[in-house]
Amino acid sequence: IHLGQNKNLRQLIYGRRESKLTSSTDDVQGSSEDEESDEGEFFKPKGEGIKSVREDFDGDNVNNDDCSKFLNHADVKNWIEEEKYESIRDRFVTGDWSKAGRSGQDSD
Amino acid sequence: MGKTEYKRLKGSQSFRLRLLLSTLTSIPVLIEDIRADDTWPGLRSHEISFLRLLETITDGCHVEINETGTKLKYKPGVVMGGKNLVHDCGLNRAIGYFLEPLLVLGLFGKKPLSIRLKGITNDLKDPSVDTFRLTTLPILKCFDVQEGLDLKIESRGAAPNGGGEVLLSVPIVRDGLKAVMWKDVGMVKRIRGVTFSTRVSVQFENAMRHAARGIFNRLLPDVHIFTDHKAGALSGKSPGYGISLVAETTSGCYLSADTAVSYGQRVEEGAFNDEENNELTPPEEVGEHIASLLLGEIEQGGVVDSTHQGLLFLLCALCPEDVSKVRVGKLSPYGIETLRQIKEFLGIEFAFKPDPSNGTVILICIGSGMKNFARKMS
């Protein structure tokens, strides 16, 4: 349906960080002048680091929690309702095999 | 000695992944601004523990940390592997935090790895040791990991005081992994799982099992959830209970969901919390909740669940220079972070092919041709 979706996803994941990534390999040995330039930031307001936290998806907060377990389960559905559990019936061997077969195949 | 070129990075994000990729690619890293603005700045004890673990399994690695712990220099060594290793994971994060990078590193070692890990076996934040056994190891096997992959759960440990022990064995890959074409999700043919309880009545397990089964019953008859009630020394130091489930499909996919409940949730270091608000989720609710999460993962339609996306992408990227194609549901934040770190260290970008018919995405990549360098150096 969305022709541009492919590109969007790519951009979302790699796009914005392009410039940051390419310049990340530096020589550290001669980094003393680097340290000095930090001084200007000494009085940086405390909230500044947090300001860049936009969406979770963005992952722009450099101190994001390192956690693989998927914890964002805000939208847990009520699977007790018949309408809900019937909607995934065909993902089970008890469902319609021909339907499941189709969705499992890839078009290419 | 020439001077070392460090890859410069910022912040504590993707800590394990960065050090893992740094080790595999032999690229030294310098990480700055680690929680620099926090009330309690610098590396956390579980991160220090992970560095110690890296020192344990590698040879010649060099770690330098500044006074405040906000800056880390890491020069990777050679992954040695070896037998009879022991590591205390501490109590800040569960054993699962350490298992994931360890599994991948172990594959590229000089010798097969066999290590005893001590700490918290089941908690809220990290995949449980049961999930590793039921779901993660079968996923690794899809990449042609040879015999010898095993995780034994010897004793349980709930938060906050742990006391659990597991024994992990990882074989080495001789000629690298094998690229995968993994797009067929198949249909769920059975659901398995295990509950645990430590220092509480086994009735908690029965209640969780019963509630979880209640959710699955109308969809599938083949549901078996086993109990693992530990007593005495094998039950660790804290009372707790929890459940880990796996859905297996006709095409060999494994989808997981797990959680654990215990008194005294661990809080971030620096903040102290009395055990005041210890209202625990009742076991019926825990069982129902995890069963619902599993159905949510099944609905997504990926070949792995949200939790395992990162590992899946990483394994694809570490394959020989062949094409891998994998289907996943909605990309998880950790999965996305993994894709970014893969690009950073291996220079590999995945291609994305959304499948509008069912809301999944197919990710395509060409492996980096990662070889087992450690093995060749002898």
Short mmCIF file of C-alpha atoms in Angstrom, two decimals:
data_model
loop_
_atom_site.label_atom_id
_atom_site.label_comp_id
_atom_site.label_asym_id
_atom_site.label_seq_id
_atom_site.Cartn_x
_atom_site.Cartn_y
_atom_site.Cartn_z
CA ILE A 1 0.00 0.00 0.00
CA HIS A 2 2.70 2.50 0.94
CA LEU A 3 5.20 2.78 -1.83
CA GLY A 4 7.48 4.95 0.24
CA GLN A 5 7.34 2.76 3.31
CA ASN A 6 10.46 0.89 2.44
CA LYS A 7 12.49 4.05 2.21
CA ASN A 8 10.91 5.49 5.33
CA LEU A 9 11.87 2.51 7.38
CA ARG A 10 15.42 2.72 6.14
CA GLN A 11 15.57 6.39 6.95
CA LEU A 12 14.03 5.91 10.32
CA ILE A 13 16.66 3.41 11.25
CA TYR A 14 19.81 4.63 9.55
CA GLY A 15 19.01 7.98 8.01
CA ARG A 16 19.36 10.64 10.62
CA ARG A 17 22.50 9.21 12.11
CA GLU A 18 24.45 9.03 8.87
CA SER A 19 26.71 11.98 9.60
CA LYS A 20 27.40 10.87 13.14
CA LEU A 21 28.37 7.40 12.12
CA THR A 22 30.87 8.24 9.43
CA SER A 23 32.96 10.51 11.62
CA SER A 24 33.10 8.29 14.63
CA THR A 25 36.50 6.68 14.17
CA ASP A 26 39.00 9.10 15.57
CA ASP A 27 42.45 9.02 16.96
CA VAL A 28 42.22 9.40 20.69
CA GLN A 29 45.84 9.80 21.62
CA GLY A 30 45.93 13.46 20.78
CA SER A 31 42.67 14.32 22.39
CA SER A 32 43.87 16.88 24.93
CA GLU A 33 42.40 19.79 23.07
CA ASP A 34 39.22 17.85 23.04
CA GLU A 35 39.15 17.80 26.81
CA GLU A 36 39.57 21.55 26.96
CA SER A 37 36.66 22.23 24.74
CA ASP A 38 34.55 20.42 27.27
CA GLU A 39 34.97 23.34 29.62
CA GLY A 40 32.54 25.45 27.70
CA GLU A 41 29.90 22.91 28.43
CA PHE A 42 30.61 22.85 32.11
CA PHE A 43 27.62 24.95 33.02
CA LYS A 44 25.29 23.14 30.74
CA PRO A 45 21.80 23.06 32.24
CA LYS A 46 21.00 19.70 33.74
CA GLY A 47 17.95 18.99 31.66
CA GLU A 48 19.78 19.34 28.38
CA GLY A 49 20.68 15.71 28.05
CA ILE A 50 17.08 14.78 28.47
CA LYS A 51 15.78 17.28 25.97
CA SER A 52 16.92 15.15 23.07
CA VAL A 53 14.71 12.29 24.15
CA ARG A 54 12.05 12.41 21.55
CA GLU A 55 10.35 9.19 20.74
CA ASP A 56 11.54 5.94 22.14
CA PHE A 57 11.81 4.76 18.56
CA ASP A 58 14.36 7.42 17.84
CA GLY A 59 16.75 6.00 20.39
CA ASP A 60 18.53 9.32 20.49
CA ASN A 61 19.11 9.23 24.21
CA VAL A 62 22.67 7.97 24.39
CA ASN A 63 22.04 6.49 27.81
CA ASN A 64 19.07 4.36 26.86
CA ASP A 65 18.64 1.26 28.94
CA ASP A 66 20.38 -1.78 27.46
CA CYS A 67 17.55 -4.25 27.59
CA SER A 68 16.55 -6.81 24.97
CA LYS A 69 13.38 -8.03 26.60
CA PHE A 70 10.44 -6.30 25.01
CA LEU A 71 8.74 -4.46 27.85
CA ASN A 72 6.44 -2.07 26.10
CA HIS A 73 3.29 -4.07 26.43
CA ALA A 74 0.99 -1.14 26.89
CA ASP A 75 -1.50 -2.54 24.40
CA VAL A 76 -2.05 -6.03 25.72
CA LYS A 77 -5.31 -7.12 24.24
CA ASN A 78 -8.05 -8.90 26.01
CA TRP A 79 -7.62 -12.30 24.44
CA ILE A 80 -10.47 -13.77 26.40
CA GLU A 81 -12.95 -12.13 24.06
CA GLU A 82 -14.00 -14.43 21.26
CA GLU A 83 -13.59 -11.77 18.62
CA LYS A 84 -9.97 -11.30 19.67
CA TYR A 85 -8.80 -14.85 19.82
CA GLU A 86 -10.68 -15.79 16.67
CA SER A 87 -8.70 -13.09 14.84
CA ILE A 88 -5.51 -15.14 15.19
CA ARG A 89 -7.12 -18.54 14.83
CA ASP A 90 -5.43 -19.09 11.46
CA ARG A 91 -2.01 -18.71 12.99
CA PHE A 92 -2.61 -22.02 14.74
CA VAL A 93 -2.73 -25.50 13.31
CA THR A 94 -6.35 -25.58 14.39
CA GLY A 95 -7.13 -22.80 11.90
CA ASP A 96 -7.51 -22.60 8.14
CA TRP A 97 -4.36 -24.10 6.61
CA SER A 98 -4.80 -22.62 3.18
CA LYS A 99 -5.00 -19.10 4.58
CA ALA A 100 -1.99 -19.55 6.77
CA GLY A 101 -0.08 -21.04 3.88
CA ARG A 102 -0.66 -17.98 1.80
CA SER A 103 0.48 -15.50 4.38
CA GLY A 104 3.59 -17.51 5.08
CA GLN A 105 4.77 -17.41 1.49
CA ASP A 106 6.77 -14.53 0.25
CA SER A 107 5.95 -12.89 -3.05
CA ASP A 108 9.47 -12.94 -4.42
CA MET B 1 53.71 -0.48 19.78
CA GLY B 2 51.90 1.92 17.53
CA LYS B 3 49.19 4.04 19.01
CA THR B 4 45.74 2.57 19.25
CA GLU B 5 42.93 3.90 17.16
CA TYR B 6 39.75 3.93 19.20
CA LYS B 7 36.27 4.09 17.84
CA ARG B 8 34.59 6.89 19.79
CA LEU B 9 31.12 6.35 21.14
CA LYS B 10 28.85 8.07 23.58
CA GLY B 11 26.60 6.95 26.41
CA SER B 12 25.64 3.70 28.03
CA GLN B 13 23.22 2.60 25.31
CA SER B 14 23.80 -0.78 23.68
CA PHE B 15 26.66 -1.39 26.07
CA ARG B 16 26.78 -5.16 25.65
CA LEU B 17 26.31 -5.05 21.91
CA ARG B 18 29.06 -2.50 21.42
CA LEU B 19 31.58 -4.45 23.46
CA LEU B 20 30.52 -7.67 21.77
CA LEU B 21 30.97 -6.22 18.30
CA SER B 22 34.18 -4.49 19.36
CA THR B 23 35.53 -7.86 20.47
CA LEU B 24 34.48 -9.74 17.35
CA THR B 25 35.85 -7.09 14.99
CA SER B 26 38.93 -6.30 17.15
CA ILE B 27 38.07 -2.61 17.06
CA PRO B 28 38.98 -0.83 20.32
CA VAL B 29 36.30 1.52 21.63
CA LEU B 30 36.30 4.63 23.73
CA ILE B 31 32.92 5.32 25.28
CA GLU B 32 32.38 8.74 26.82
CA ASP B 33 29.53 10.52 28.57
CA ILE B 34 28.32 7.41 30.32
CA ARG B 35 25.38 8.74 32.31
CA ALA B 36 27.38 11.94 32.78
CA ASP B 37 24.31 13.95 33.75
CA ASP B 38 22.86 11.40 36.12
CA THR B 39 22.64 11.93 39.86
CA TRP B 40 24.62 8.72 40.03
CA PRO B 41 26.95 9.01 37.05
CA GLY B 42 29.07 6.42 35.31
CA LEU B 43 29.04 2.69 34.78
CA ARG B 44 26.66 0.52 36.77
CA SER B 45 27.80 -2.55 38.63
CA HIS B 46 26.28 -4.91 36.05
CA GLU B 47 28.28 -3.19 33.33
CA ILE B 48 31.47 -3.56 35.33
CA SER B 49 30.50 -7.18 35.85
CA PHE B 50 30.07 -7.62 32.11
CA LEU B 51 33.56 -6.19 31.56
CA ARG B 52 34.91 -8.70 34.07
CA LEU B 53 33.14 -11.45 32.19
CA LEU B 54 34.83 -10.30 28.98
CA GLU B 55 38.16 -10.45 30.77
CA THR B 56 37.34 -13.97 31.91
CA ILE B 57 36.61 -15.38 28.49
CA THR B 58 39.15 -13.42 26.44
CA ASP B 59 42.89 -13.14 26.48
CA GLY B 60 44.73 -9.85 26.25
CA CYS B 61 41.84 -7.46 26.63
CA HIS B 62 42.50 -4.14 28.28
CA VAL B 63 39.99 -2.08 30.23
CA GLU B 64 40.50 1.46 31.47
CA ILE B 65 37.85 3.42 33.35
CA ASN B 66 38.14 7.02 34.58
CA GLU B 67 37.47 8.00 38.19
CA THR B 68 33.82 8.84 37.76
CA GLY B 69 33.15 5.85 35.56
CA THR B 70 31.82 8.04 32.79
CA LYS B 71 34.58 7.14 30.36
CA LEU B 72 35.67 3.68 29.29
CA LYS B 73 38.51 2.53 27.08
CA TYR B 74 38.18 -1.02 25.91
CA LYS B 75 40.78 -2.80 23.84
CA PRO B 76 39.45 -6.23 22.95
CA GLY B 77 41.42 -9.41 23.30
CA VAL B 78 41.04 -12.81 21.70
CA VAL B 79 38.03 -14.91 22.70
CA MET B 80 39.49 -17.99 24.34
CA GLY B 81 36.49 -19.82 25.71
CA GLY B 82 37.49 -22.69 27.95
CA LYS B 83 36.05 -25.02 30.53
CA ASN B 84 35.14 -24.68 34.19
CA LEU B 85 34.82 -20.92 34.11
CA VAL B 86 32.75 -19.17 36.76
CA HIS B 87 31.21 -15.73 36.80
CA ASP B 88 29.18 -13.98 39.46
CA CYS B 89 26.66 -11.84 37.62
CA GLY B 90 25.84 -9.76 40.67
CA LEU B 91 22.36 -8.66 41.60
CA ASN B 92 21.84 -5.57 39.50
CA ARG B 93 20.72 -7.41 36.38
CA ALA B 94 19.66 -11.00 35.86
CA ILE B 95 21.77 -13.77 34.33
CA GLY B 96 19.88 -13.23 31.06
CA TYR B 97 21.68 -9.91 30.61
CA PHE B 98 24.97 -11.79 30.40
CA LEU B 99 23.78 -14.83 28.49
CA GLU B 100 22.87 -13.12 25.27
CA PRO B 101 26.28 -11.61 24.39
CA LEU B 102 28.02 -14.63 25.86
CA LEU B 103 26.23 -17.02 23.51
CA VAL B 104 27.41 -15.11 20.47
CA LEU B 105 30.96 -14.52 21.71
CA GLY B 106 31.33 -18.15 22.66
CA LEU B 107 30.68 -19.23 19.07
CA PHE B 108 33.74 -17.33 17.90
CA GLY B 109 36.10 -18.57 20.58
CA LYS B 110 39.25 -20.60 20.33
CA LYS B 111 37.83 -23.41 22.41
CA PRO B 112 34.28 -24.37 23.33
CA LEU B 113 32.96 -22.39 26.27
CA SER B 114 31.61 -23.87 29.45
CA ILE B 115 30.79 -21.40 32.19
CA ARG B 116 28.85 -21.32 35.43
CA LEU B 117 26.86 -18.12 35.97
CA LYS B 118 25.56 -17.11 39.38
CA GLY B 119 22.85 -14.59 40.14
CA ILE B 120 19.20 -13.94 39.39
CA THR B 121 17.70 -16.51 37.04
CA ASN B 122 14.27 -14.96 36.50
CA ASP B 123 13.15 -11.35 36.67
CA LEU B 124 11.09 -8.70 34.98
CA LYS B 125 13.72 -7.00 32.94
CA ASP B 126 15.85 -9.64 31.23
CA PRO B 127 14.83 -12.79 29.36
CA SER B 128 14.58 -15.64 31.85
CA VAL B 129 17.00 -18.55 31.80
CA ASP B 130 14.01 -20.68 30.77
CA THR B 131 13.44 -18.50 27.74
CA PHE B 132 17.08 -19.01 26.79
CA ARG B 133 16.67 -22.75 27.04
CA LEU B 134 13.28 -22.96 25.32
CA THR B 135 13.61 -20.25 22.67
CA THR B 136 17.05 -18.69 22.27
CA LEU B 137 19.02 -21.91 21.86
CA PRO B 138 16.66 -23.29 19.17
CA ILE B 139 17.03 -19.98 17.28
CA LEU B 140 20.81 -20.37 17.33
CA LYS B 141 20.47 -23.86 15.93
CA CYS B 142 18.82 -22.41 12.82
CA PHE B 143 22.19 -20.84 12.01
CA ASP B 144 23.87 -24.20 11.94
CA VAL B 145 25.43 -24.10 15.37
CA GLN B 146 26.77 -27.59 16.00
CA GLU B 147 26.12 -29.92 18.86
CA GLY B 148 27.11 -28.90 22.32
CA LEU B 149 24.81 -25.93 22.88
CA ASP B 150 23.24 -26.33 26.29
CA LEU B 151 21.95 -24.47 29.30
CA LYS B 152 21.42 -26.28 32.59
CA ILE B 153 19.46 -24.58 35.31
CA GLU B 154 20.90 -25.91 38.52
CA SER B 155 19.28 -23.63 41.04
CA ARG B 156 16.86 -20.74 40.94
CA GLY B 157 17.34 -17.25 42.21
CA ALA B 158 14.71 -14.53 42.30
CA ALA B 159 15.35 -10.82 42.85
CA PRO B 160 16.60 -9.12 44.89
CA ASN B 161 19.06 -11.56 46.41
CA GLY B 162 19.47 -14.12 43.65
CA GLY B 163 21.32 -17.27 44.51
CA GLY B 164 20.61 -19.05 41.24
CA GLU B 165 23.13 -20.95 39.14
CA VAL B 166 23.17 -22.02 35.53
CA LEU B 167 25.72 -23.86 33.46
CA LEU B 168 26.14 -22.67 29.88
CA SER B 169 27.96 -24.61 27.16
CA VAL B 170 28.60 -23.02 23.78
CA PRO B 171 30.38 -24.84 20.95
CA ILE B 172 32.60 -22.94 18.52
CA VAL B 173 31.73 -22.44 14.88
CA ARG B 174 34.52 -23.72 12.71
CA ASP B 175 33.66 -22.12 9.40
CA GLY B 176 31.28 -19.44 10.57
CA LEU B 177 27.51 -19.52 10.75
CA LYS B 178 25.14 -20.41 7.94
CA ALA B 179 22.99 -17.75 6.27
CA VAL B 180 19.24 -18.24 6.59
CA MET B 181 16.17 -17.86 4.41
CA TRP B 182 13.63 -17.61 7.16
CA LYS B 183 10.39 -16.12 5.98
CA ASP B 184 7.85 -18.83 6.61
CA VAL B 185 6.31 -18.32 10.02
CA GLY B 186 4.22 -21.45 9.81
CA MET B 187 1.41 -22.21 12.23
CA VAL B 188 1.64 -22.66 15.96
CA LYS B 189 1.53 -26.37 16.64
CA ARG B 190 2.27 -26.45 20.34
CA ILE B 191 2.87 -24.31 23.35
CA ARG B 192 5.31 -25.28 26.05
CA GLY B 193 6.42 -23.56 29.15
CA VAL B 194 7.71 -23.77 32.64
CA THR B 195 6.74 -22.06 35.85
CA PHE B 196 9.02 -21.67 38.82
CA SER B 197 8.60 -20.81 42.45
CA THR B 198 11.21 -20.22 45.08
CA ARG B 199 10.49 -20.00 48.78
CA VAL B 200 6.73 -19.84 48.19
CA SER B 201 4.07 -22.51 47.95
CA VAL B 202 3.89 -24.59 44.77
CA GLN B 203 0.27 -23.46 44.60
CA PHE B 204 1.50 -20.27 42.98
CA GLU B 205 2.71 -22.34 40.04
CA ASN B 206 -0.54 -24.19 39.69
CA ALA B 207 -2.44 -20.94 39.62
CA MET B 208 -0.21 -19.48 36.89
CA ARG B 209 -0.43 -22.63 34.78
CA HIS B 210 -4.15 -22.83 35.12
CA ALA B 211 -4.69 -19.21 34.16
CA ALA B 212 -2.34 -19.43 31.16
CA ARG B 213 -4.00 -22.60 29.91
CA GLY B 214 -7.36 -20.90 30.17
CA ILE B 215 -6.23 -18.37 27.56
CA PHE B 216 -4.86 -21.00 25.15
CA ASN B 217 -7.53 -23.66 25.50
CA ARG B 218 -9.85 -22.32 22.83
CA LEU B 219 -7.02 -22.13 20.30
CA LEU B 220 -4.83 -25.17 20.78
CA PRO B 221 -5.05 -28.47 22.62
CA ASP B 222 -1.32 -29.16 22.69
CA VAL B 223 -0.30 -27.00 25.65
CA HIS B 224 2.04 -28.27 28.35
CA ILE B 225 3.37 -26.07 31.09
CA PHE B 226 5.71 -27.78 33.49
CA THR B 227 6.43 -26.80 37.06
CA ASP B 228 9.82 -26.35 38.60
CA HIS B 229 9.41 -25.89 42.30
CA LYS B 230 12.73 -25.58 44.00
CA ALA B 231 13.27 -26.17 47.68
CA GLY B 232 16.12 -25.66 50.10
CA ALA B 233 19.43 -24.46 48.76
CA LEU B 234 18.25 -24.81 45.16
CA SER B 235 15.63 -22.11 45.62
CA GLY B 236 18.02 -19.21 46.07
CA LYS B 237 17.75 -16.43 48.58
CA SER B 238 14.52 -14.64 47.74
CA PRO B 239 10.89 -15.63 47.42
CA GLY B 240 9.45 -15.32 43.94
CA TYR B 241 7.49 -16.97 41.16
CA GLY B 242 7.16 -16.64 37.43
CA ILE B 243 6.39 -18.23 34.09
CA SER B 244 8.14 -18.62 30.73
CA LEU B 245 6.27 -19.75 27.62
CA VAL B 246 7.23 -20.70 24.09
CA ALA B 247 5.08 -21.20 21.01
CA GLU B 248 6.52 -23.59 18.42
CA THR B 249 5.37 -23.41 14.82
CA THR B 250 5.21 -25.95 12.01
CA SER B 251 8.13 -24.22 10.28
CA GLY B 252 10.45 -24.33 13.30
CA CYS B 253 9.92 -20.88 14.77
CA TYR B 254 10.05 -20.28 18.50
CA LEU B 255 8.29 -17.32 20.10
CA SER B 256 8.69 -16.50 23.77
CA ALA B 257 7.16 -14.52 26.60
CA ASP B 258 8.21 -14.59 30.23
CA THR B 259 8.11 -12.73 33.50
CA ALA B 260 8.80 -13.13 37.19
CA VAL B 261 7.46 -11.59 40.34
CA SER B 262 9.36 -11.13 43.56
CA TYR B 263 9.52 -9.01 46.67
CA GLY B 264 11.80 -6.04 46.79
CA GLN B 265 12.20 -4.97 43.19
CA ARG B 266 15.72 -3.90 42.62
CA VAL B 267 15.98 -0.18 42.20
CA GLU B 268 18.59 1.85 40.39
CA GLU B 269 21.80 2.17 42.31
CA GLY B 270 21.96 5.27 44.37
CA ALA B 271 18.32 5.22 45.25
CA PHE B 272 17.34 3.27 48.29
CA ASN B 273 13.99 1.73 48.75
CA ASP B 274 12.54 -0.06 51.69
CA GLU B 275 10.38 -3.01 51.01
CA GLU B 276 7.26 -0.97 51.51
CA ASN B 277 5.17 -1.24 48.40
CA ASN B 278 5.41 -4.96 48.05
CA GLU B 279 2.02 -5.62 46.63
CA LEU B 280 2.70 -8.58 44.32
CA THR B 281 0.77 -9.37 41.20
CA PRO B 282 -1.35 -12.42 41.98
CA PRO B 283 -0.25 -15.60 40.15
CA GLU B 284 -3.53 -15.90 38.18
CA GLU B 285 -2.95 -12.47 36.73
CA VAL B 286 0.70 -13.26 35.93
CA GLY B 287 -0.28 -16.42 34.05
CA GLU B 288 -3.01 -14.69 32.11
CA HIS B 289 -0.81 -11.72 31.30
CA ILE B 290 2.09 -13.78 29.94
CA ALA B 291 -0.25 -15.99 27.92
CA SER B 292 -1.75 -12.82 26.42
CA LEU B 293 1.69 -11.45 25.62
CA LEU B 294 2.53 -14.67 23.83
CA LEU B 295 -0.62 -14.41 21.73
CA GLY B 296 0.39 -10.84 20.97
CA GLU B 297 3.74 -12.09 19.70
CA ILE B 298 2.04 -14.77 17.61
CA GLU B 299 -0.22 -12.12 16.12
CA GLN B 300 2.84 -10.11 15.02
CA GLY B 301 3.72 -12.80 12.51
CA GLY B 302 7.51 -12.73 12.74
CA VAL B 303 9.83 -15.75 12.76
CA VAL B 304 11.08 -14.57 16.16
CA ASP B 305 9.44 -12.53 18.92
CA SER B 306 10.18 -8.87 19.70
CA THR B 307 12.75 -9.82 22.33
CA HIS B 308 14.82 -11.93 19.93
CA GLN B 309 14.89 -9.55 16.97
CA GLY B 310 18.25 -8.12 18.01
CA LEU B 311 19.87 -11.53 18.26
CA LEU B 312 18.39 -12.58 14.93
CA PHE B 313 19.74 -9.52 13.11
CA LEU B 314 23.12 -9.91 14.76
CA LEU B 315 23.41 -13.54 13.71
CA CYS B 316 22.43 -12.65 10.13
CA ALA B 317 25.11 -9.97 10.07
CA LEU B 318 27.75 -12.35 11.38
CA CYS B 319 27.05 -14.91 8.65
CA PRO B 320 29.34 -15.57 5.68
CA GLU B 321 28.91 -13.30 2.68
CA ASP B 322 25.61 -14.85 1.72
CA VAL B 323 22.16 -13.35 1.63
CA SER B 324 19.94 -13.82 4.66
CA LYS B 325 16.26 -13.00 4.60
CA VAL B 326 14.15 -12.94 7.74
CA ARG B 327 10.59 -11.93 8.48
CA VAL B 328 9.72 -10.04 11.64
CA GLY B 329 6.69 -8.21 12.99
CA LYS B 330 6.86 -4.65 14.22
CA LEU B 331 10.50 -3.71 14.78
CA SER B 332 11.30 -3.51 18.48
CA PRO B 333 13.42 -0.67 19.92
CA TYR B 334 16.17 -3.13 20.79
CA GLY B 335 16.03 -4.62 17.30
CA ILE B 336 16.46 -1.16 15.80
CA GLU B 337 19.34 -0.36 18.13
CA THR B 338 20.98 -3.61 17.08
CA LEU B 339 20.65 -2.69 13.40
CA ARG B 340 22.38 0.62 14.11
CA GLN B 341 25.24 -0.96 16.01
CA ILE B 342 25.68 -3.54 13.27
CA LYS B 343 26.08 -0.72 10.79
CA GLU B 344 28.47 1.11 13.08
CA PHE B 345 30.82 -1.84 13.56
CA LEU B 346 30.35 -4.10 10.57
CA GLY B 347 29.28 -1.53 8.01
CA ILE B 348 26.28 -3.63 7.08
CA GLU B 349 22.95 -2.08 6.22
CA PHE B 350 19.85 -4.21 5.99
CA ALA B 351 17.28 -3.71 3.28
CA PHE B 352 13.62 -3.59 4.35
CA LYS B 353 10.73 -5.03 2.45
CA PRO B 354 7.42 -4.44 4.18
CA ASP B 355 4.72 -7.01 3.51
CA PRO B 356 1.47 -5.06 3.61
CA SER B 357 -0.66 -8.22 3.45
CA ASN B 358 0.10 -9.04 7.09
CA GLY B 359 2.03 -6.10 8.51
CA THR B 360 5.37 -7.87 8.69
CA VAL B 361 8.73 -6.70 7.37
CA ILE B 362 11.30 -8.79 5.57
CA LEU B 363 14.86 -7.83 6.36
CA ILE B 364 17.57 -8.69 3.90
CA CYS B 365 21.29 -8.50 4.49
CA ILE B 366 24.56 -9.86 3.21
CA GLY B 367 26.67 -11.30 5.99
CA SER B 368 29.96 -9.74 7.04
CA GLY B 369 31.88 -12.96 6.49
CA MET B 370 32.83 -13.17 10.15
CA LYS B 371 35.23 -16.03 10.68
CA ASN B 372 36.40 -17.62 13.82
CA PHE B 373 39.68 -15.73 14.03
CA ALA B 374 40.55 -16.97 17.48
CA ARG B 375 40.62 -20.53 16.25
CA LYS B 376 42.95 -19.72 13.39
CA MET B 377 45.51 -18.05 15.60
CA SER B 378 47.47 -20.86 17.11
#
